[in-house]
mmCIF file of C-alpha atoms in Angstrom:
data_model
loop_
_atom_site.group_PDB
_atom_site.id
_atom_site.type_symbol
_atom_site.label_atom_id
_atom_site.label_comp_id
_atom_site.label_asym_id
_atom_site.label_seq_id
_atom_site.Cartn_x
_atom_site.Cartn_y
_atom_site.Cartn_z
ATOM 1 C CA UNK A 645 109.311 57.555 147.517
ATOM 2 C CA UNK A 646 107.936 56.579 150.948
ATOM 3 C CA UNK A 647 107.321 60.240 151.636
ATOM 4 C CA UNK A 648 105.281 60.529 148.387
ATOM 5 C CA UNK A 649 103.070 57.528 149.374
ATOM 6 C CA UNK A 650 102.165 59.245 152.648
ATOM 7 C CA UNK A 651 101.164 62.387 150.805
ATOM 8 C CA UNK A 652 99.142 60.344 148.270
ATOM 9 C CA UNK A 653 97.392 58.495 151.140
ATOM 10 C CA UNK A 654 96.472 61.721 152.859
ATOM 11 C CA UNK A 655 95.311 63.250 149.584
ATOM 12 C CA UNK A 656 93.089 60.261 148.852
ATOM 13 C CA UNK A 657 91.572 60.299 152.346
ATOM 14 C CA UNK A 658 90.589 63.961 152.011
ATOM 15 C CA UNK A 659 89.305 63.515 148.440
ATOM 16 C CA UNK A 660 87.009 60.735 149.725
ATOM 17 C CA UNK A 661 85.681 62.880 152.579
ATOM 18 C CA UNK A 662 85.346 65.870 150.248
ATOM 19 C CA UNK A 663 83.215 63.869 147.878
ATOM 20 C CA UNK A 664 81.231 62.373 150.766
ATOM 21 C CA UNK A 665 80.448 65.922 151.895
ATOM 22 C CA UNK A 666 79.468 67.031 148.426
ATOM 23 C CA UNK A 667 77.176 64.082 147.956
ATOM 24 C CA UNK A 668 75.482 64.509 151.285
ATOM 25 C CA UNK A 669 75.144 68.319 151.204
ATOM 26 C CA UNK A 670 73.133 68.150 147.984
ATOM 27 C CA UNK A 671 70.933 65.503 149.591
ATOM 28 C CA UNK A 672 70.379 67.921 152.479
ATOM 29 C CA UNK A 673 69.512 70.606 149.950
ATOM 30 C CA UNK A 674 66.774 68.315 148.624
ATOM 31 C CA UNK A 675 65.426 67.831 152.160
ATOM 32 C CA UNK A 676 65.578 71.576 152.910
ATOM 33 C CA UNK A 677 63.672 72.401 149.701
ATOM 34 C CA UNK A 678 61.066 69.737 150.491
ATOM 35 C CA UNK A 679 60.784 71.088 154.069
ATOM 36 C CA UNK A 680 60.110 74.575 152.716
ATOM 37 C CA UNK A 681 56.948 73.211 151.089
ATOM 38 C CA UNK A 682 55.507 71.817 154.311
ATOM 39 C CA UNK A 683 53.019 73.607 156.585
ATOM 40 C CA UNK A 684 53.782 75.039 160.070
ATOM 41 C CA UNK A 685 55.065 73.933 162.535
ATOM 42 C CA UNK A 686 56.664 70.993 160.651
ATOM 43 C CA UNK A 687 58.264 73.423 158.173
ATOM 44 C CA UNK A 688 60.073 75.471 160.772
ATOM 45 C CA UNK A 689 61.194 72.428 162.747
ATOM 46 C CA UNK A 690 62.597 70.636 159.730
ATOM 47 C CA UNK A 691 64.178 73.779 158.293
ATOM 48 C CA UNK A 692 65.982 74.533 161.591
ATOM 49 C CA UNK A 693 67.287 70.977 161.855
ATOM 50 C CA UNK A 694 68.451 70.785 158.216
ATOM 51 C CA UNK A 695 70.216 74.113 158.497
ATOM 52 C CA UNK A 696 72.190 72.892 161.504
ATOM 53 C CA UNK A 697 73.021 69.604 159.716
ATOM 54 C CA UNK A 698 74.065 71.374 156.535
ATOM 55 C CA UNK A 699 76.141 73.973 158.448
ATOM 56 C CA UNK A 700 78.075 71.308 160.344
ATOM 57 C CA UNK A 701 78.596 69.172 157.301
ATOM 58 C CA UNK A 702 79.725 72.074 155.145
ATOM 59 C CA UNK A 703 82.131 73.739 157.532
ATOM 60 C CA UNK A 704 83.327 70.802 159.634
ATOM 61 C CA UNK A 705 83.745 68.140 156.943
ATOM 62 C CA UNK A 706 83.378 69.383 153.337
ATOM 63 C CA UNK A 707 85.346 72.597 153.368
ATOM 64 C CA UNK A 708 88.262 71.312 155.442
ATOM 65 C CA UNK A 709 88.394 68.186 153.256
ATOM 66 C CA UNK A 710 88.522 70.274 150.098
ATOM 67 C CA UNK A 711 91.327 72.468 151.427
ATOM 68 C CA UNK A 712 93.367 69.527 152.746
ATOM 69 C CA UNK A 713 92.881 67.436 149.566
ATOM 70 C CA UNK A 714 94.115 70.450 147.615
ATOM 71 C CA UNK A 715 97.077 71.114 149.884
ATOM 72 C CA UNK A 716 98.297 67.492 149.643
ATOM 73 C CA UNK A 717 97.702 67.500 145.857
ATOM 74 C CA UNK A 718 99.740 70.668 145.340
ATOM 75 C CA UNK A 719 102.425 69.281 147.634
ATOM 76 C CA UNK A 720 102.647 66.085 145.556
ATOM 77 C CA UNK A 721 102.572 67.881 142.216
ATOM 78 C CA UNK A 722 104.960 70.731 142.896
ATOM 79 C CA UNK A 723 107.293 69.525 145.648
ATOM 80 C CA UNK A 724 108.069 65.918 144.702
ATOM 81 C CA UNK A 725 109.934 64.373 141.756
ATOM 82 C CA UNK A 726 106.928 62.185 140.877
ATOM 83 C CA UNK A 727 104.693 65.235 140.691
ATOM 84 C CA UNK A 728 106.911 66.907 138.123
ATOM 85 C CA UNK A 729 106.674 63.775 135.975
ATOM 86 C CA UNK A 730 102.870 63.647 136.274
ATOM 87 C CA UNK A 731 102.610 67.287 135.212
ATOM 88 C CA UNK A 732 104.152 66.496 131.857
ATOM 89 C CA UNK A 733 101.505 63.921 130.966
ATOM 90 C CA UNK A 734 98.319 64.665 129.026
ATOM 91 C CA UNK A 735 96.029 62.586 131.186
ATOM 92 C CA UNK A 736 97.051 64.783 134.168
ATOM 93 C CA UNK A 737 96.153 67.923 132.277
ATOM 94 C CA UNK A 738 92.669 66.457 131.573
ATOM 95 C CA UNK A 739 92.379 65.361 135.234
ATOM 96 C CA UNK A 740 93.253 68.910 136.388
ATOM 97 C CA UNK A 741 90.524 70.297 134.101
ATOM 98 C CA UNK A 742 88.040 67.979 135.981
ATOM 99 C CA UNK A 743 89.450 69.130 139.275
ATOM 100 C CA UNK A 744 88.803 72.707 138.196
ATOM 101 C CA UNK A 745 85.206 71.702 137.359
ATOM 102 C CA UNK A 746 85.020 70.209 140.878
ATOM 103 C CA UNK A 747 86.099 73.521 142.376
ATOM 104 C CA UNK A 748 83.376 75.254 140.327
ATOM 105 C CA UNK A 749 80.830 72.625 141.520
ATOM 106 C CA UNK A 750 81.914 73.133 145.093
ATOM 107 C CA UNK A 751 81.589 76.917 144.695
ATOM 108 C CA UNK A 752 78.052 76.580 143.322
ATOM 109 C CA UNK A 753 77.154 74.286 146.205
ATOM 110 C CA UNK A 754 78.452 76.920 148.563
ATOM 111 C CA UNK A 755 76.190 79.536 146.903
ATOM 112 C CA UNK A 756 73.180 77.234 147.230
ATOM 113 C CA UNK A 757 74.114 76.459 150.825
ATOM 114 C CA UNK A 758 74.189 80.157 151.649
ATOM 115 C CA UNK A 759 70.841 80.768 149.922
ATOM 116 C CA UNK A 760 69.168 77.882 151.807
ATOM 117 C CA UNK A 761 70.625 79.058 155.122
ATOM 118 C CA UNK A 762 68.824 82.346 154.426
ATOM 119 C CA UNK A 763 65.597 80.538 153.474
ATOM 120 C CA UNK A 764 65.961 81.454 149.803
ATOM 121 C CA UNK A 765 64.776 78.514 147.721
ATOM 122 C CA UNK A 766 65.780 79.107 144.081
ATOM 123 C CA UNK A 767 65.846 75.490 142.828
ATOM 124 C CA UNK A 768 63.425 72.582 142.818
ATOM 125 C CA UNK A 769 64.166 69.328 144.620
ATOM 126 C CA UNK A 770 64.263 67.644 141.173
ATOM 127 C CA UNK A 771 66.962 70.034 140.062
ATOM 128 C CA UNK A 772 68.976 69.168 143.133
ATOM 129 C CA UNK A 773 68.622 65.478 142.422
ATOM 130 C CA UNK A 774 70.072 66.082 138.947
ATOM 131 C CA UNK A 775 72.695 68.449 140.377
ATOM 132 C CA UNK A 776 73.915 65.673 142.617
ATOM 133 C CA UNK A 777 74.952 63.667 139.516
ATOM 134 C CA UNK A 778 77.494 66.331 138.651
ATOM 135 C CA UNK A 779 79.880 65.272 141.394
ATOM 136 C CA UNK A 780 79.361 61.639 140.410
ATOM 137 C CA UNK A 781 80.406 62.340 136.819
ATOM 138 C CA UNK A 782 83.473 64.288 137.926
ATOM 139 C CA UNK A 783 84.404 61.470 140.319
ATOM 140 C CA UNK A 784 84.108 58.791 137.640
ATOM 141 C CA UNK A 785 86.153 60.879 135.183
ATOM 142 C CA UNK A 786 88.990 61.486 137.636
ATOM 143 C CA UNK A 787 89.143 57.878 138.855
ATOM 144 C CA UNK A 788 89.278 56.545 135.324
ATOM 145 C CA UNK A 789 91.953 59.066 134.350
ATOM 146 C CA UNK A 790 94.068 58.226 137.345
ATOM 147 C CA UNK A 791 93.773 54.443 137.033
ATOM 148 C CA UNK A 792 94.059 54.240 133.261
ATOM 149 C CA UNK A 793 96.500 57.162 132.901
ATOM 150 C CA UNK A 794 95.068 57.840 129.478
ATOM 151 C CA UNK A 795 93.600 61.119 128.235
ATOM 152 C CA UNK A 796 91.305 59.191 125.938
ATOM 153 C CA UNK A 797 90.100 55.981 127.665
ATOM 154 C CA UNK A 798 88.437 57.927 130.468
ATOM 155 C CA UNK A 799 85.748 59.001 127.988
ATOM 156 C CA UNK A 800 84.258 55.483 128.018
ATOM 157 C CA UNK A 801 83.881 55.555 131.785
ATOM 158 C CA UNK A 802 82.295 58.991 131.742
ATOM 159 C CA UNK A 803 79.895 58.037 128.895
ATOM 160 C CA UNK A 804 78.962 54.995 130.961
ATOM 161 C CA UNK A 805 78.152 57.048 134.062
ATOM 162 C CA UNK A 806 76.226 59.619 132.082
ATOM 163 C CA UNK A 807 74.074 56.827 130.552
ATOM 164 C CA UNK A 808 73.691 55.310 134.015
ATOM 165 C CA UNK A 809 72.588 58.720 135.333
ATOM 166 C CA UNK A 810 70.067 59.094 132.549
ATOM 167 C CA UNK A 811 68.645 55.633 133.397
ATOM 168 C CA UNK A 812 68.417 56.643 137.083
ATOM 169 C CA UNK A 813 66.590 59.867 136.181
ATOM 170 C CA UNK A 814 64.203 58.021 133.844
ATOM 171 C CA UNK A 815 63.508 55.568 136.661
ATOM 172 C CA UNK A 816 62.944 58.509 139.050
ATOM 173 C CA UNK A 817 60.425 60.090 136.640
ATOM 174 C CA UNK A 818 58.665 56.745 136.118
ATOM 175 C CA UNK A 819 58.407 56.257 139.899
ATOM 176 C CA UNK A 820 57.202 59.854 140.356
ATOM 177 C CA UNK A 821 54.367 59.242 137.837
ATOM 178 C CA UNK A 822 53.340 56.096 139.680
ATOM 179 C CA UNK A 823 53.239 58.006 142.995
ATOM 180 C CA UNK A 824 51.188 60.843 141.490
ATOM 181 C CA UNK A 825 48.573 58.364 140.172
ATOM 182 C CA UNK A 826 47.913 57.001 143.635
#
């Protein structure tokens, strides 16, 4: 069992750094998009700096964290006795569906990263602010599933974060209108 706890600790460390990378990369996307709307030479200076920051974050922190979190998760699930028990439980099946959504989210972030590295701006900064909430919702769902170990009770936590996200976005729109009036 001691061996399992080391694996779980390493898995959690890399999940945390993976999410930190996902949260920050989308914030950098917002900055890159805003920089693309500036005039020269500010535009070129900011874009160059944000590209470097995004590149380092994506390839030095986020991608390695995603890979290592996955390696330790697979190791726990398929090569330990505890993992075989978890795989028989319905909450774990729901959790794995959210993990699959996280991989899709990560893949879409990679696509956006590549576009912005090539100076292709296909999304607005407001879209990116909303997009950033996707990782938050997945994080809440997974944490509630793992802590409560229930395939049903996690719904309340996810509904709560969605409502919280809606309130944040309404506040953002309200603040934007105030800024535009000045």
